[in-house]
Amino acid sequence: MSKFDRPLPKRQLRNTVIVAFVICVTLMTGWELYWRDFGVPASYRNSEGLWTIQRRRIDNGEGDKTVLTGSSRVFFNTQLDVWEAESGQRPIQLALEGTSPLRIMEGLADDDDFTGTLLVGVAPMLFFSGFEYRQAVVDRYGKETPTQWLGQQISMPFEPYLRFYFPDYALFQILHRQDWPVREGWNSNIVLDVRKLANYRKDRNARLWSKVADNEDYRNEARMIWESGFVPMDERDDAFKTMALEGRATQIERAVTATKKLHERGIDVIFVRNPAEGHYAMSEPMFNPRAETWDVLIEKTGALGIHWLDHEELQGFYLPEWSHMTGSEADRYTKALYHIIQRELAAHKNMQSE
């Protein structure tokens, strides 16, 4: 026998495997029941792969549909069921939370498969800065690997049935957001991670989670997150102000270029400003005054612009955490928005033809 060989004790692995399996199932079941008791409803994951599936619908013969893009306000406030009931056609939802829609808009402008109508949500702090929280989502389209595609297909059948299988309830994510003691010398003034706000369906229809409206602590936590890291404009230095102005001009020119391409192909582009309250009603005009941003955007693009402050039908909705509507309010809002768009689009075209 070689000195490197050693006898292995005979052992029965079958019992070990059974015990490990039972422990795993028990812990997983407990974790699942915990989150169900917390009130987490069934939902698909708002994943990169799910967005890619919807984007590819345009490539696969559905390019004549209405496409919704923008940030979370278009995502949560525009209900696909209601839009379909009013128009007879279900839109394609491509909006991404915390993300400027301009790169999506530019991609559609260069995509000959797209021949429908484009609705672009304008959340000022995102649109006029070009910020892309979900940049990786847009990157994935056109670069998705077979492994990524397969992973999405395997994941989707389980997603509506496992409440813990949502990024907000991953163990390390939970540990990360605990109120740990702050070490001396560590900057604790950090922007907090956004909690779960909505539930998602297979076609990315998003609906604000009722807990945001019904649970005061959860609602206040969302508001606190929106306010975290805020510094008033008059406390910013000149370098920041210059950068903001230059960035704003750049984003508007990007929108002008993309809109021109879309108009040349006969595609209607509608920019929409959704309602906002509380902190956003103060901060958005401070950083992006309407006369210097929205009005310039509409004038330079020549597109139809629907601003909630210009239409009484788009006012008076309940926004629990200042930025998004409850599900029932979003239903009413979507119906009102759809009919305003149809009316204003007809008037806009008549004015252009005169």
XYZ file of C-alpha atoms in Angstrom:
354
model
C 0.000 0.000 0.000
C 1.322 3.440 -0.928
C 2.032 5.839 1.895
C -0.461 8.160 0.226
C -3.252 5.612 0.516
C -5.344 5.320 3.610
C -8.250 3.050 4.360
C -11.628 4.770 4.389
C -14.127 3.688 6.998
C -17.215 2.021 5.685
C -20.192 4.269 6.221
C -23.785 4.371 5.115
C -24.325 7.657 3.229
C -28.004 7.010 2.622
C -29.034 8.111 6.108
C -26.817 11.203 5.900
C -28.464 12.265 2.649
C -31.939 11.743 4.089
C -31.167 13.778 7.214
C -29.639 16.599 5.147
C -32.673 16.631 2.849
C -35.121 16.770 5.761
C -33.199 19.631 7.396
C -33.086 21.541 4.103
C -36.817 21.125 3.448
C -37.694 22.044 7.039
C -35.630 25.237 6.979
C -36.916 26.221 3.544
C -40.517 25.603 4.583
C -40.060 27.699 7.708
C -38.528 30.539 5.699
C -41.373 30.379 3.187
C -44.059 30.385 5.898
C -42.381 33.326 7.612
C -42.662 35.514 4.526
C -46.201 34.385 3.796
C -47.115 35.428 7.321
C -45.405 38.769 6.633
C -48.002 39.232 3.888
C -45.872 38.710 0.795
C -48.173 37.839 -2.148
C -47.467 35.750 -5.226
C -45.293 37.558 -7.759
C -42.847 37.015 -10.574
C -39.352 38.407 -10.125
C -38.736 41.697 -11.891
C -35.611 40.221 -13.444
C -33.365 41.117 -16.339
C -34.555 38.004 -18.145
C -38.240 38.894 -17.780
C -37.634 42.318 -19.336
C -35.679 40.723 -22.175
C -38.606 38.412 -22.950
C -40.904 41.423 -23.320
C -38.385 43.358 -25.422
C -38.054 40.432 -27.818
C -41.779 40.443 -28.475
C -41.111 43.431 -30.718
C -38.608 41.371 -32.705
C -41.020 38.449 -32.951
C -43.942 40.067 -34.727
C -45.513 42.382 -32.119
C -43.714 45.559 -33.129
C -46.961 47.321 -34.045
C -48.131 47.518 -30.433
C -48.031 50.379 -27.974
C -44.818 50.222 -25.960
C -44.567 51.730 -22.488
C -41.199 52.903 -21.279
C -40.044 55.197 -18.538
C -39.287 54.732 -14.869
C -41.276 53.260 -11.991
C -44.196 55.681 -12.269
C -45.093 54.428 -15.731
C -44.273 50.911 -14.558
C -46.553 50.929 -11.494
C -49.228 53.444 -12.493
C -50.051 52.145 -15.978
C -52.183 49.011 -15.658
C -52.119 46.763 -18.713
C -55.533 45.205 -18.019
C -57.212 48.608 -18.032
C -55.346 49.820 -21.114
C -56.349 46.647 -22.952
C -59.986 47.041 -21.888
C -60.051 50.605 -23.225
C -58.046 50.115 -26.423
C -58.554 46.452 -27.305
C -54.787 45.918 -27.356
C -52.428 45.032 -24.511
C -49.278 47.188 -24.445
C -45.733 45.923 -24.012
C -44.300 47.068 -20.677
C -40.604 48.025 -20.897
C -40.396 50.627 -18.115
C -37.618 50.157 -15.547
C -37.590 51.507 -12.018
C -34.899 54.033 -11.163
C -33.768 54.181 -14.776
C -33.853 56.764 -17.544
C -35.806 55.474 -20.556
C -33.550 57.155 -23.090
C -31.412 54.131 -23.960
C -34.530 52.041 -24.502
C -35.964 54.843 -26.602
C -32.779 55.016 -28.683
C -32.842 51.267 -29.205
C -36.424 51.382 -30.470
C -35.571 54.319 -32.736
C -32.964 52.129 -34.444
C -35.177 49.028 -34.559
C -37.126 48.706 -37.808
C -39.270 45.984 -36.238
C -40.911 48.614 -34.056
C -43.787 50.342 -35.864
C -46.277 51.014 -33.061
C -46.713 53.862 -30.580
C -44.209 54.826 -27.886
C -45.181 56.233 -24.502
C -42.214 57.657 -22.595
C -42.521 58.443 -18.908
C -40.525 61.445 -17.700
C -39.447 61.277 -14.056
C -37.354 64.479 -13.935
C -34.573 63.362 -11.588
C -33.904 60.307 -13.757
C -34.775 61.445 -17.270
C -32.768 64.680 -17.231
C -29.749 63.092 -15.558
C -29.622 59.914 -17.641
C -29.242 57.811 -14.485
C -29.647 54.059 -15.051
C -30.134 52.016 -11.885
C -31.136 48.980 -13.987
C -28.485 49.432 -16.676
C -27.712 45.706 -16.684
C -31.263 44.970 -17.842
C -30.849 46.903 -21.076
C -27.355 45.463 -21.530
C -28.753 41.937 -21.416
C -30.947 42.404 -24.474
C -28.910 41.309 -27.472
C -26.211 39.763 -25.268
C -28.189 37.142 -23.388
C -26.272 33.865 -23.226
C -27.908 30.437 -23.593
C -27.200 29.819 -19.914
C -28.964 33.037 -18.903
C -31.924 32.171 -21.114
C -32.167 28.685 -19.629
C -31.889 30.032 -16.092
C -34.843 32.346 -16.717
C -36.949 29.505 -18.126
C -36.189 27.296 -15.117
C -36.856 30.082 -12.622
C -40.222 31.304 -13.874
C -42.373 28.248 -12.997
C -41.292 28.546 -9.343
C -41.473 32.317 -8.885
C -45.236 32.748 -8.236
C -45.244 29.971 -5.635
C -42.196 30.779 -3.507
C -42.555 33.992 -1.541
C -38.965 33.937 -0.258
C -37.704 33.719 -3.838
C -37.739 37.497 -4.213
C -34.527 39.558 -4.037
C -35.757 41.642 -1.100
C -35.954 38.525 1.088
C -32.581 37.010 0.328
C -30.775 36.252 3.586
C -27.733 38.419 2.867
C -29.961 41.276 1.733
C -31.796 41.092 5.056
C -28.523 41.054 6.974
C -27.295 44.026 4.947
C -30.193 46.252 5.958
C -30.024 45.558 9.687
C -29.306 48.481 11.990
C -25.747 47.446 12.789
C -23.585 49.554 15.131
C -21.584 52.132 13.192
C -17.813 51.772 13.506
C -15.845 54.873 14.406
C -14.701 56.679 11.288
C -17.307 55.034 9.049
C -19.630 57.317 7.090
C -23.154 56.238 7.983
C -24.793 58.781 5.654
C -25.600 56.268 2.935
C -28.558 55.904 0.586
C -30.776 53.064 1.767
C -31.783 50.164 -0.462
C -35.308 50.341 -1.864
C -37.634 47.724 -0.374
C -40.212 45.662 -2.252
C -42.875 48.029 -3.569
C -44.829 46.107 -6.191
C -45.998 42.722 -7.406
C -45.342 41.603 -10.958
C -47.063 39.397 -13.480
C -45.557 37.358 -16.274
C -45.936 40.183 -18.805
C -44.411 42.683 -16.332
C -47.677 44.289 -15.330
C -46.710 45.885 -12.008
C -49.079 46.804 -9.193
C -48.174 48.603 -5.980
C -48.112 46.209 -3.032
C -51.018 46.925 -0.692
C -48.631 46.823 2.290
C -47.139 50.123 1.126
C -50.529 51.773 1.579
C -51.931 49.777 4.499
C -48.907 49.477 6.796
C -47.820 52.820 8.240
C -44.345 51.645 9.253
C -43.636 50.155 5.842
C -44.979 53.250 4.087
C -42.863 55.556 6.232
C -39.798 53.430 5.552
C -40.357 53.893 1.816
C -40.665 57.647 2.280
C -37.509 57.728 4.379
C -35.633 55.904 1.622
C -36.803 58.437 -0.978
C -35.553 61.282 1.205
C -32.222 59.703 2.125
C -29.141 61.321 0.646
C -31.021 64.447 -0.446
C -29.028 67.686 -0.545
C -30.837 70.899 -1.613
C -29.662 72.564 -4.800
C -28.535 75.744 -3.041
C -26.173 73.659 -0.907
C -24.506 72.102 -3.939
C -21.211 73.465 -5.224
C -20.761 75.173 -8.585
C -19.159 72.109 -10.142
C -22.253 70.027 -9.400
C -24.588 72.698 -10.776
C -22.559 72.992 -13.977
C -22.496 69.229 -14.409
C -26.260 69.033 -13.835
C -26.980 71.698 -16.454
C -24.688 70.103 -19.017
C -26.136 66.672 -18.321
C -29.675 67.981 -18.678
C -28.890 69.454 -22.096
C -27.282 66.188 -23.201
C -30.314 64.113 -22.230
C -32.707 66.447 -24.027
C -30.620 66.229 -27.194
C -30.640 62.438 -26.949
C -34.427 62.547 -26.744
C -34.633 64.940 -29.698
C -32.478 62.675 -31.865
C -34.416 59.521 -30.984
C -37.798 61.212 -31.422
C -36.803 62.517 -34.848
C -35.911 59.001 -36.014
C -39.191 57.632 -34.691
C -41.244 60.418 -36.265
C -39.551 59.832 -39.609
C -40.860 56.262 -39.475
C -44.388 57.464 -38.682
C -44.272 56.432 -35.018
C -46.169 58.525 -32.491
C -44.159 59.477 -29.399
C -45.967 60.619 -26.264
C -44.072 61.996 -23.266
C -45.934 61.700 -19.954
C -45.297 63.355 -16.582
C -46.959 61.334 -13.844
C -48.100 62.809 -10.502
C -45.775 63.212 -7.532
C -46.274 64.498 -3.994
C -44.444 65.174 -0.752
C -40.669 65.151 -1.044
C -40.798 64.875 -4.842
C -43.163 67.828 -5.202
C -40.402 69.877 -3.570
C -37.224 68.311 -4.963
C -38.162 67.773 -8.611
C -38.962 71.430 -9.417
C -35.888 72.459 -7.422
C -33.481 70.451 -9.563
C -35.439 70.420 -12.831
C -37.743 73.443 -13.211
C -40.505 72.752 -15.704
C -39.680 75.734 -17.912
C -36.066 74.578 -18.252
C -36.715 70.866 -18.732
C -40.176 69.575 -19.619
C -41.193 72.581 -21.724
C -37.871 72.514 -23.583
C -38.181 68.767 -24.189
C -41.658 69.066 -25.711
C -40.752 72.098 -27.809
C -37.555 70.601 -29.222
C -38.925 67.119 -29.925
C -42.242 68.280 -31.347
C -43.854 65.302 -29.639
C -47.085 65.229 -27.694
C -46.580 65.969 -24.007
C -49.062 65.031 -21.288
C -48.270 66.694 -17.944
C -50.456 65.772 -14.999
C -50.657 69.376 -13.832
C -52.296 70.344 -17.134
C -55.173 67.887 -16.822
C -57.633 67.836 -13.941
C -58.445 64.184 -14.702
C -54.866 63.225 -13.763
C -54.922 64.936 -10.378
C -56.134 63.939 -6.933
C -54.881 60.345 -6.859
C -53.528 58.696 -3.705
C -49.757 58.165 -3.712
C -48.913 56.462 -0.385
C -45.166 57.037 -0.585
C -45.388 60.181 -2.759
C -44.406 58.579 -6.063
C -46.697 55.643 -6.962
C -50.423 54.949 -6.866
C -52.292 52.150 -5.173
C -53.658 49.478 -7.492
C -57.235 50.772 -7.558
C -56.048 54.340 -8.094
C -53.752 53.189 -10.903
C -56.752 51.564 -12.601
C -58.637 54.868 -12.616
C -55.525 56.770 -13.632
C -54.769 54.468 -16.565
C -58.282 54.866 -17.934
C -58.119 58.642 -17.638
C -54.634 58.792 -19.161
C -55.569 56.598 -22.120
C -58.513 58.785 -23.116
C -56.533 62.003 -22.659
C -53.819 60.612 -24.933
C -56.332 59.712 -27.634
C -57.956 63.139 -27.476
C -54.724 65.118 -27.334
C -52.990 63.011 -29.973
C -55.787 63.655 -32.456
C -55.622 67.392 -31.733
C -51.815 67.338 -31.975
C -51.917 65.702 -35.408
C -54.564 68.124 -36.662
C -52.466 71.079 -35.535
C -49.381 69.690 -37.287
C -51.279 69.136 -40.539
C -52.567 72.707 -40.677
